[in-house]
């Protein structure tokens, strides 16, 4: 990622110097990619001294301690007003801490979310910087050049907000990425298990989806992944990939931020749990022998089903975004960041992993002070598509196919749009066993009952 980002700067005629703690790596990289705009330094002091002041230094290392270690090594060589930019997937709380620590030393710190993988880093990522507006303004001219483009051809870069805002938004981007991939995987699962479709047949269906409202980078790459032949044995590669999904942590951080800030993001959290359950392969294999799969019940002609599924996926996708956006908005409230959900949607239109047609729709319609489901055009889409999500979730339940992402997306919608939930019942029980008190519907105050 770091090397590709450096090449992207140099390709845009921005003088770039790279440094890696392993001398040979720097030398090897410059041997291949060195140019008038791209140089290497094998000595950290030399690297810092060679930069124009105020220095703009990007750190691209593993999240966590390595970021602190690099900052510590840089500090003795820096001057007032220099700017350190962490472009890794850091936890926003760490970014806030680093921001405050460096502020005391008069060093500017920007936590910048970068999305788009290796390819995006080279050809144009989506960039989500957080820090002071002033330090953002001094990096914006060069970051604008390396960013991808939105639907209108503008750079996918915007100022997100103070201190950790950029990294929180990148974390939630990844959480949404988890949620969307999970519901896509569930669609794939029904089509292969229930309709017994081969990978290229499923790819054909996804190709149709990718021409409509679901058009996205993730569907685009899913078509390639499903059509890929295995070069180690006959057949399709997907059939030989072990069903254990890994994770590096940003999905978990999204779930943690949700719990800490009291925001429901069940689709994202279920996607994290689904990966955890997938990793229990031995246990699953053992227990699958104890519980034989039930008889398949409902059968709907495939042609009809895939139309329903497309609409169900669209409703679930909107539900995922509604949850993610709510988390961003509420975290911003807690942290006193002024964020703009329209702008965030715009910079996700291009370059990033969740780039999709739906983001253009959200760019036009999202509002920072409103839940997505409250916005008339989005409500219209939900009303149109939710019956299909209900159908597909029930279909999975009846046929014993786990659909945690689709069901969570549905249940989130059902809960957040329902005036009456059974929480009165929970309050009654809590008051009974713990005198935890409750509020009433007909008068103000806190009540406790001597239950008979
Ligand atoms: C991106 C990706 C990138 C990375 C994820 C993968 O936006 O470019 O999201 O950040 O590929 O961190 O996350 P997991 O390994 O947790 O799936």
Short mmCIF file of C-alpha atoms and ligand atoms in Angstrom, two decimals:
data_model
loop_
_atom_site.label_atom_id
_atom_site.label_comp_id
_atom_site.label_asym_id
_atom_site.label_seq_id
_atom_site.Cartn_x
_atom_site.Cartn_y
_atom_site.Cartn_z
CA UNK A 1 0.00 0.00 0.00
CA UNK A 2 2.72 2.48 1.02
CA UNK A 3 4.83 1.89 -2.07
CA UNK A 4 1.81 2.26 -4.34
CA UNK A 5 0.79 5.48 -2.62
CA UNK A 6 4.34 6.83 -3.11
CA UNK A 7 4.21 5.89 -6.82
CA UNK A 8 0.83 7.60 -7.13
CA UNK A 9 2.29 10.87 -5.74
CA UNK A 10 5.31 10.64 -8.03
CA UNK A 11 3.15 9.83 -11.07
CA UNK A 12 1.32 13.08 -10.30
CA UNK A 13 4.63 14.97 -10.34
CA UNK A 14 4.75 15.46 -6.58
CA UNK A 15 8.28 15.14 -5.21
CA UNK A 16 8.23 12.08 -2.96
CA UNK A 17 10.87 10.53 -0.74
CA UNK A 18 10.43 7.05 0.68
CA UNK A 19 12.00 5.52 3.74
CA UNK A 20 11.77 1.97 5.06
CA UNK A 21 13.53 0.72 8.18
CA UNK A 22 14.89 -2.15 6.04
CA UNK A 23 17.52 -0.44 3.89
CA UNK A 24 17.40 -3.09 1.18
CA UNK A 25 13.68 -2.54 0.67
CA UNK A 26 14.18 1.17 -0.03
CA UNK A 27 17.08 0.49 -2.38
CA UNK A 28 15.21 -2.29 -4.22
CA UNK A 29 12.08 -0.14 -4.60
CA UNK A 30 13.99 2.88 -5.92
CA UNK A 31 15.95 0.69 -8.31
CA UNK A 32 12.65 -0.17 -10.02
CA UNK A 33 10.54 2.93 -9.53
CA UNK A 34 13.02 5.75 -8.85
CA UNK A 35 12.49 8.86 -10.97
CA UNK A 36 12.88 12.65 -10.91
CA UNK A 37 9.94 12.70 -8.53
CA UNK A 38 10.62 9.55 -6.53
CA UNK A 39 13.71 9.22 -4.34
CA UNK A 40 14.70 6.96 -1.49
CA UNK A 41 16.47 7.60 1.82
CA UNK A 42 18.01 4.85 3.88
CA UNK A 43 18.59 7.03 6.92
CA UNK A 44 15.67 8.47 8.87
CA UNK A 45 17.45 11.73 9.73
CA UNK A 46 18.43 12.17 6.10
CA UNK A 47 14.84 11.45 5.05
CA UNK A 48 13.48 14.18 7.33
CA UNK A 49 16.18 16.72 6.40
CA UNK A 50 15.55 16.18 2.72
CA UNK A 51 11.90 17.27 2.95
CA UNK A 52 10.59 20.76 2.31
CA UNK A 53 9.28 22.59 5.40
CA UNK A 54 6.69 22.36 6.80
CA UNK A 55 7.31 18.68 6.22
CA UNK A 56 4.49 16.40 5.20
CA UNK A 57 5.24 12.84 6.24
CA UNK A 58 2.96 9.89 5.60
CA UNK A 59 3.19 6.86 7.84
CA UNK A 60 1.99 3.61 6.34
CA UNK A 61 2.63 0.83 8.84
CA UNK A 62 0.56 -1.75 10.72
CA UNK A 63 -2.02 -0.15 13.03
CA UNK A 64 -1.24 0.02 16.76
CA UNK A 65 2.21 0.15 18.34
CA UNK A 66 4.16 0.40 15.06
CA UNK A 67 2.54 3.81 14.42
CA UNK A 68 3.63 5.07 17.85
CA UNK A 69 7.12 3.63 17.29
CA UNK A 70 7.54 5.48 13.98
CA UNK A 71 6.28 8.76 15.48
CA UNK A 72 8.76 8.35 18.34
CA UNK A 73 11.63 7.83 15.90
CA UNK A 74 10.61 10.84 13.81
CA UNK A 75 10.08 13.31 16.65
CA UNK A 76 13.72 14.25 17.46
CA UNK A 77 14.23 15.34 13.85
CA UNK A 78 11.06 17.42 13.42
CA UNK A 79 10.35 21.14 13.55
CA UNK A 80 7.30 23.08 14.71
CA UNK A 81 4.35 22.92 12.28
CA UNK A 82 5.53 19.77 10.50
CA UNK A 83 2.68 17.45 9.57
CA UNK A 84 2.53 13.72 10.24
CA UNK A 85 -0.18 11.88 8.33
CA UNK A 86 -1.14 8.36 9.39
CA UNK A 87 -2.64 6.70 6.32
CA UNK A 88 -3.04 3.27 7.92
CA UNK A 89 -6.20 1.69 9.30
CA UNK A 90 -5.75 3.08 12.81
CA UNK A 91 -8.29 2.99 15.60
CA UNK A 92 -9.78 6.48 15.91
CA UNK A 93 -9.20 6.53 19.66
CA UNK A 94 -5.46 6.04 19.06
CA UNK A 95 -5.58 8.83 16.49
CA UNK A 96 -7.23 11.14 19.02
CA UNK A 97 -4.54 10.35 21.57
CA UNK A 98 -1.71 10.89 19.07
CA UNK A 99 -3.33 14.12 17.87
CA UNK A 100 -3.38 15.52 21.42
CA UNK A 101 0.13 14.33 22.28
CA UNK A 102 1.59 15.87 19.13
CA UNK A 103 -0.38 19.09 19.53
CA UNK A 104 1.55 19.69 22.76
CA UNK A 105 4.75 19.43 20.72
CA UNK A 106 3.34 21.79 18.03
CA UNK A 107 3.38 19.00 15.47
CA UNK A 108 0.26 18.61 13.33
CA UNK A 109 -1.24 15.17 13.10
CA UNK A 110 -3.69 13.96 10.49
CA UNK A 111 -5.38 10.56 10.73
CA UNK A 112 -6.33 9.82 7.17
CA UNK A 113 -8.52 6.90 6.14
CA UNK A 114 -7.41 5.50 2.79
CA UNK A 115 -9.57 3.05 0.94
CA UNK A 116 -9.19 1.19 -2.32
CA UNK A 117 -6.66 -1.51 -1.55
CA UNK A 118 -3.37 -1.85 -3.43
CA UNK A 119 -4.88 -0.83 -6.74
CA UNK A 120 -6.63 2.23 -5.29
CA UNK A 121 -3.43 3.40 -3.58
CA UNK A 122 -1.70 3.41 -6.97
CA UNK A 123 -4.44 4.71 -9.24
CA UNK A 124 -6.66 6.73 -6.95
CA UNK A 125 -7.98 5.96 -3.47
CA UNK A 126 -10.80 7.53 -1.52
CA UNK A 127 -9.22 9.75 1.14
CA UNK A 128 -10.75 10.53 4.54
CA UNK A 129 -8.50 12.94 6.46
CA UNK A 130 -9.20 14.11 10.00
CA UNK A 131 -7.26 16.72 11.99
CA UNK A 132 -7.29 20.51 12.10
CA UNK A 133 -8.81 22.30 9.14
CA UNK A 134 -5.56 24.24 8.76
CA UNK A 135 -3.37 21.16 8.39
CA UNK A 136 -5.96 19.65 6.04
CA UNK A 137 -5.70 22.74 3.85
CA UNK A 138 -1.96 22.37 3.57
CA UNK A 139 -2.16 18.75 2.39
CA UNK A 140 -5.32 19.10 0.27
CA UNK A 141 -3.61 20.34 -2.93
CA UNK A 142 -1.40 17.25 -3.17
CA UNK A 143 -3.99 14.77 -1.85
CA UNK A 144 -6.48 16.06 -4.41
CA UNK A 145 -4.09 15.01 -7.16
CA UNK A 146 -3.76 11.40 -6.07
CA UNK A 147 -7.43 10.79 -5.16
CA UNK A 148 -9.92 8.88 -7.31
CA UNK A 149 -12.88 10.69 -8.88
CA UNK A 150 -16.52 10.80 -7.78
CA UNK A 151 -19.46 10.39 -10.20
CA UNK A 152 -19.09 14.02 -11.29
CA UNK A 153 -15.33 13.76 -11.82
CA UNK A 154 -14.31 15.56 -8.61
CA UNK A 155 -11.54 14.17 -6.33
CA UNK A 156 -12.73 11.73 -3.69
CA UNK A 157 -11.27 13.82 -0.89
CA UNK A 158 -12.96 15.93 1.73
CA UNK A 159 -12.18 17.27 5.17
CA UNK A 160 -13.90 14.85 7.54
CA UNK A 161 -13.49 16.58 10.90
CA UNK A 162 -11.22 17.13 13.89
CA UNK A 163 -8.72 14.68 15.44
CA UNK A 164 -9.93 11.07 14.97
CA UNK A 165 -12.85 11.79 12.61
CA UNK A 166 -11.11 10.51 9.46
CA UNK A 167 -10.17 7.20 11.03
CA UNK A 168 -13.63 6.71 12.57
CA UNK A 169 -15.21 7.25 9.15
CA UNK A 170 -12.72 4.82 7.56
CA UNK A 171 -13.49 2.26 10.27
CA UNK A 172 -17.22 2.56 9.61
CA UNK A 173 -16.53 2.31 5.86
CA UNK A 174 -14.88 -1.02 6.60
CA UNK A 175 -17.78 -2.05 8.85
CA UNK A 176 -20.18 -1.37 5.99
CA UNK A 177 -17.81 -3.32 3.73
CA UNK A 178 -18.15 -6.28 6.14
CA UNK A 179 -21.96 -5.94 6.18
CA UNK A 180 -22.35 -5.69 2.42
CA UNK A 181 -19.97 -8.60 1.72
CA UNK A 182 -21.89 -10.70 4.24
CA UNK A 183 -25.29 -10.15 2.60
CA UNK A 184 -23.75 -10.85 -0.81
CA UNK A 185 -22.26 -14.08 0.57
CA UNK A 186 -25.69 -15.06 1.90
CA UNK A 187 -27.24 -14.50 -1.56
CA UNK A 188 -24.51 -16.71 -3.02
CA UNK A 189 -25.22 -19.33 -0.33
CA UNK A 190 -28.94 -19.58 -1.12
CA UNK A 191 -28.27 -19.80 -4.85
CA UNK A 192 -25.72 -22.58 -4.48
CA UNK A 193 -27.39 -24.56 -1.68
CA UNK A 194 -31.04 -24.26 -2.54
CA UNK A 195 -31.03 -23.71 -6.30
CA UNK A 196 -27.82 -25.78 -6.78
CA UNK A 197 -26.34 -23.21 -9.12
CA UNK A 198 -22.70 -23.42 -10.19
CA UNK A 199 -20.34 -20.47 -9.57
CA UNK A 200 -20.55 -19.12 -13.16
CA UNK A 201 -24.36 -19.34 -13.06
CA UNK A 202 -24.34 -17.27 -9.87
CA UNK A 203 -21.86 -14.91 -11.54
CA UNK A 204 -24.38 -14.44 -14.37
CA UNK A 205 -27.06 -13.44 -11.86
CA UNK A 206 -24.66 -11.05 -10.12
CA UNK A 207 -23.77 -9.60 -13.50
CA UNK A 208 -27.44 -8.75 -14.03
CA UNK A 209 -27.61 -7.25 -10.53
CA UNK A 210 -24.53 -5.21 -11.34
CA UNK A 211 -26.38 -3.50 -14.16
CA UNK A 212 -29.10 -2.21 -11.83
CA UNK A 213 -29.37 -0.54 -8.44
CA UNK A 214 -26.80 -2.91 -6.94
CA UNK A 215 -24.04 -1.76 -9.31
CA UNK A 216 -20.86 -1.72 -7.27
CA UNK A 217 -17.20 -2.60 -7.15
CA UNK A 218 -17.94 -5.53 -4.82
CA UNK A 219 -20.42 -7.09 -7.25
CA UNK A 220 -17.98 -6.44 -10.09
CA UNK A 221 -15.17 -8.33 -8.37
CA UNK A 222 -17.57 -11.04 -7.17
CA UNK A 223 -18.27 -11.90 -10.83
CA UNK A 224 -14.54 -12.39 -11.44
CA UNK A 225 -14.06 -14.35 -8.23
CA UNK A 226 -16.95 -16.71 -9.10
CA UNK A 227 -15.74 -17.28 -12.67
CA UNK A 228 -12.13 -17.95 -11.69
CA UNK A 229 -10.92 -21.45 -12.62
CA UNK A 230 -8.61 -23.23 -10.20
CA UNK A 231 -5.10 -23.73 -11.55
CA UNK A 232 -4.28 -26.46 -9.04
CA UNK A 233 -7.16 -28.77 -9.91
CA UNK A 234 -10.20 -28.95 -12.16
CA UNK A 235 -13.17 -26.75 -11.46
CA UNK A 236 -13.81 -23.34 -10.01
CA UNK A 237 -11.46 -21.88 -7.43
CA UNK A 238 -14.27 -20.65 -5.17
CA UNK A 239 -15.27 -24.28 -4.51
CA UNK A 240 -11.79 -25.00 -3.18
CA UNK A 241 -11.39 -21.97 -0.93
CA UNK A 242 -11.82 -22.91 2.75
CA UNK A 243 -14.91 -21.29 4.26
CA UNK A 244 -13.06 -19.51 7.09
CA UNK A 245 -13.13 -15.72 6.82
CA UNK A 246 -10.30 -13.74 8.42
CA UNK A 247 -10.40 -10.22 9.75
CA UNK A 248 -7.89 -7.59 10.69
CA UNK A 249 -10.02 -5.70 13.19
CA UNK A 250 -11.85 -2.73 11.66
CA UNK A 251 -15.18 -4.60 11.66
CA UNK A 252 -14.70 -5.39 15.34
CA UNK A 253 -13.80 -1.74 16.02
CA UNK A 254 -17.01 -0.64 14.30
CA UNK A 255 -18.96 -2.98 16.57
CA UNK A 256 -17.04 -1.71 19.61
CA UNK A 257 -17.68 1.93 18.70
CA UNK A 258 -21.38 1.06 18.30
CA UNK A 259 -21.53 -0.47 21.76
CA UNK A 260 -19.57 2.35 23.34
CA UNK A 261 -21.65 5.11 21.74
CA UNK A 262 -24.98 3.30 22.12
CA UNK A 263 -25.73 2.93 18.41
CA UNK A 264 -27.34 -0.20 16.94
CA UNK A 265 -25.38 -1.61 14.00
CA UNK A 266 -26.66 -5.22 13.98
CA UNK A 267 -25.89 -5.90 10.30
CA UNK A 268 -22.25 -4.94 10.75
CA UNK A 269 -21.91 -6.70 14.08
CA UNK A 270 -23.57 -9.85 12.70
CA UNK A 271 -21.09 -9.77 9.82
CA UNK A 272 -18.27 -9.83 12.38
CA UNK A 273 -19.95 -12.71 14.24
CA UNK A 274 -20.47 -14.54 10.93
CA UNK A 275 -16.72 -14.38 10.31
CA UNK A 276 -16.08 -15.64 13.85
CA UNK A 277 -18.53 -18.53 13.35
CA UNK A 278 -16.97 -19.32 9.98
CA UNK A 279 -13.61 -19.74 11.67
CA UNK A 280 -15.04 -22.49 13.89
CA UNK A 281 -14.73 -24.93 11.01
CA UNK A 282 -13.92 -28.07 13.03
CA UNK A 283 -16.76 -27.49 15.46
CA UNK A 284 -19.18 -26.79 12.61
CA UNK A 285 -18.11 -29.91 10.78
CA UNK A 286 -18.60 -32.01 13.90
CA UNK A 287 -22.00 -30.56 14.75
CA UNK A 288 -23.29 -30.73 11.18
CA UNK A 289 -23.28 -34.51 11.71
CA UNK A 290 -25.42 -34.22 14.84
CA UNK A 291 -28.04 -32.06 13.21
CA UNK A 292 -28.96 -33.28 9.76
CA UNK A 293 -30.24 -30.55 7.47
CA UNK A 294 -34.03 -30.24 7.49
CA UNK A 295 -36.17 -30.92 4.45
CA UNK A 296 -36.26 -28.12 1.89
CA UNK A 297 -39.68 -26.53 2.01
CA UNK A 298 -40.63 -23.63 -0.15
CA UNK A 299 -39.70 -23.66 -3.78
CA UNK A 300 -40.03 -20.58 -5.91
CA UNK A 301 -39.12 -20.57 -9.59
CA UNK A 302 -35.56 -19.32 -9.87
CA UNK A 303 -36.46 -16.51 -12.26
CA UNK A 304 -38.89 -15.06 -9.77
CA UNK A 305 -36.63 -15.68 -6.79
CA UNK A 306 -33.65 -13.81 -8.22
CA UNK A 307 -35.85 -10.75 -8.77
CA UNK A 308 -36.96 -10.92 -5.14
CA UNK A 309 -33.37 -11.43 -4.02
CA UNK A 310 -32.16 -8.37 -5.92
CA UNK A 311 -34.71 -6.18 -4.16
CA UNK A 312 -34.00 -7.81 -0.80
CA UNK A 313 -30.29 -7.09 -1.23
CA UNK A 314 -31.01 -3.47 -2.07
CA UNK A 315 -33.15 -3.01 1.06
CA UNK A 316 -30.49 -4.74 3.17
CA UNK A 317 -27.79 -2.54 1.67
CA UNK A 318 -29.74 0.60 2.57
CA UNK A 319 -30.19 -0.81 6.06
CA UNK A 320 -26.41 -1.34 6.34
CA UNK A 321 -25.73 2.22 5.30
CA UNK A 322 -28.42 3.58 7.61
CA UNK A 323 -26.72 1.84 10.55
CA UNK A 324 -23.21 2.93 9.55
CA UNK A 325 -24.29 6.54 8.97
CA UNK A 326 -26.10 6.63 12.28
CA UNK A 327 -22.91 5.48 13.98
CA UNK A 328 -20.89 8.20 12.24
CA UNK A 329 -23.47 10.87 13.09
CA UNK A 330 -23.79 9.86 16.76
CA UNK A 331 -20.04 9.47 17.26
CA UNK A 332 -19.59 12.91 15.72
CA UNK A 333 -22.09 14.27 18.22
CA UNK A 334 -20.19 12.71 21.12
CA UNK A 335 -16.82 13.92 19.80
CA UNK A 336 -18.14 17.33 18.66
CA UNK A 337 -17.07 16.85 15.06
CA UNK A 338 -18.93 18.66 12.32
CA UNK A 339 -19.36 15.93 9.78
CA UNK A 340 -21.21 15.95 6.50
CA UNK A 341 -22.81 12.66 5.45
CA UNK A 342 -23.52 13.92 1.92
CA UNK A 343 -19.83 14.63 1.44
CA UNK A 344 -18.83 11.30 2.94
CA UNK A 345 -21.17 9.57 0.46
CA UNK A 346 -19.62 11.59 -2.36
CA UNK A 347 -16.04 10.61 -1.55
CA UNK A 348 -17.15 6.96 -1.35
CA UNK A 349 -18.50 7.13 -4.90
CA UNK A 350 -15.04 6.41 -6.25
CA UNK A 351 -11.79 4.73 -5.26
CA UNK A 352 -12.95 2.91 -2.14
CA UNK A 353 -14.04 -0.69 -1.65
CA UNK A 354 -17.72 0.16 -1.08
CA UNK A 355 -17.92 2.40 -4.17
CA UNK A 356 -21.31 1.84 -5.73
CA UNK A 357 -24.27 3.41 -7.44
CA UNK A 358 -26.10 3.50 -4.09
CA UNK A 359 -23.53 6.06 -2.86
CA UNK A 360 -24.55 8.50 -5.54
CA UNK A 361 -28.14 8.07 -4.35
CA UNK A 362 -26.99 8.70 -0.77
CA UNK A 363 -24.85 11.63 -1.85
CA UNK A 364 -27.94 13.26 -3.28
CA UNK A 365 -30.27 12.35 -0.43
CA UNK A 366 -28.42 11.81 2.87
CA UNK A 367 -28.75 14.43 5.56
CA UNK A 368 -26.49 14.75 8.57
CA UNK A 369 -29.33 15.45 11.02
CA UNK A 370 -31.68 12.75 9.82
CA UNK A 371 -31.71 8.99 9.95
CA UNK A 372 -31.58 7.64 6.37
CA UNK A 373 -34.99 5.94 6.77
CA UNK A 374 -36.58 9.33 7.58
CA UNK A 375 -35.61 10.83 4.24
CA UNK A 376 -38.58 10.66 1.83
CA UNK A 377 -36.74 9.30 -1.24
CA UNK A 378 -35.00 6.64 0.85
CA UNK A 379 -38.25 5.78 2.66
CA UNK A 380 -39.85 5.26 -0.75
CA UNK A 381 -37.11 2.77 -1.69
CA UNK A 382 -37.43 0.97 1.65
CA UNK A 383 -41.21 0.65 1.30
CA UNK A 384 -40.79 -0.77 -2.18
CA UNK A 385 -38.07 -3.28 -1.33
CA UNK A 386 -38.61 -4.34 2.28
CA UNK A 387 -41.36 -6.89 1.45
CA UNK A 388 -38.76 -8.76 -0.60
CA UNK A 389 -36.27 -8.69 2.24
CA UNK A 390 -38.99 -10.11 4.50
CA UNK A 391 -39.63 -12.83 1.96
CA UNK A 392 -35.96 -13.78 1.54
CA UNK A 393 -35.27 -13.78 5.30
CA UNK A 394 -38.28 -16.06 5.85
CA UNK A 395 -37.16 -18.23 2.95
CA UNK A 396 -33.77 -18.71 4.61
CA UNK A 397 -35.38 -19.54 7.95
CA UNK A 398 -37.77 -22.08 6.41
CA UNK A 399 -35.00 -23.78 4.52
CA UNK A 400 -32.37 -23.81 7.25
CA UNK A 401 -29.96 -21.46 5.48
CA UNK A 402 -28.31 -19.03 7.90
CA UNK A 403 -28.86 -15.45 6.79
CA UNK A 404 -27.52 -13.41 9.73
CA UNK A 405 -26.74 -10.31 7.66
CA UNK A 406 -30.00 -10.18 5.74
CA UNK A 407 -32.06 -10.97 8.84
CA UNK A 408 -30.23 -8.37 10.95
CA UNK A 409 -30.75 -5.79 8.22
CA UNK A 410 -34.46 -6.62 8.20
CA UNK A 411 -34.83 -6.69 11.98
CA UNK A 412 -33.04 -3.38 12.30
CA UNK A 413 -35.56 -1.86 9.91
CA UNK A 414 -38.51 -3.50 11.70
CA UNK A 415 -37.31 -2.29 15.09
CA UNK A 416 -36.36 1.27 14.22
CA UNK A 417 -39.64 1.85 12.38
CA UNK A 418 -41.92 0.32 15.01
CA UNK A 419 -43.60 2.57 17.58
CA UNK A 420 -44.14 -0.22 20.06
CA UNK A 421 -41.37 -2.62 21.10
CA UNK A 422 -41.58 -5.14 23.96
CA UNK A 423 -39.11 -3.23 26.12
CA UNK A 424 -41.97 -2.54 28.61
CA UNK A 425 -41.87 -6.27 29.33
CA UNK A 426 -38.11 -6.16 29.94
CA UNK A 427 -38.55 -3.17 32.26
CA UNK A 428 -41.22 -5.05 34.20
CA UNK A 429 -38.92 -8.01 34.77
CA UNK A 430 -35.95 -5.78 35.65
CA UNK A 431 -38.02 -3.95 38.21
CA UNK A 432 -39.29 -7.25 39.66
CA UNK A 433 -35.91 -8.88 40.23
CA UNK A 434 -33.70 -5.84 40.82
CA UNK A 435 -35.92 -2.86 41.67
CA UNK A 436 -34.37 -1.18 38.64
CA UNK A 437 -37.47 1.06 38.22
CA UNK A 438 -39.31 1.98 35.03
CA UNK A 439 -40.95 4.95 33.35
CA UNK A 440 -44.67 5.06 32.52
CA UNK A 441 -46.49 5.89 29.32
CA UNK A 442 -49.07 8.12 31.00
CA UNK A 443 -47.12 10.25 33.49
CA UNK A 444 -43.63 11.53 34.16
CA UNK A 445 -41.22 10.18 36.77
CA UNK A 446 -39.55 6.95 37.79
CA UNK A 447 -41.59 4.13 39.33
CA UNK A 448 -41.02 0.98 41.28
CA UNK A 449 -43.71 -1.58 42.05
CA UNK A 450 -44.04 -4.04 44.92
CA UNK A 451 -44.85 -6.93 42.60
CA UNK A 452 -47.39 -9.38 43.97
C1 LIG B 1 -10.01 -0.68 2.00
C2 LIG B 1 -10.06 -2.02 2.70
C3 LIG B 1 -8.79 -2.23 3.46
C4 LIG B 1 -8.55 -3.67 3.89
C5 LIG B 1 -9.47 -4.11 5.00
C6 LIG B 1 -9.67 -5.57 5.05
O1 LIG B 1 -10.86 0.12 2.31
O2 LIG B 1 -9.11 -0.49 1.18
O3 LIG B 1 -11.13 -2.06 3.56
O4 LIG B 1 -8.78 -1.34 4.52
O5 LIG B 1 -8.60 -4.51 2.81
O6 LIG B 1 -8.88 -3.68 6.18
O7 LIG B 1 -10.22 -5.84 6.27
P1 LIG B 1 -10.33 -7.27 6.89
O8 LIG B 1 -8.97 -7.92 6.73
O9 LIG B 1 -10.67 -7.02 8.31
O10 LIG B 1 -11.38 -7.96 6.10
#
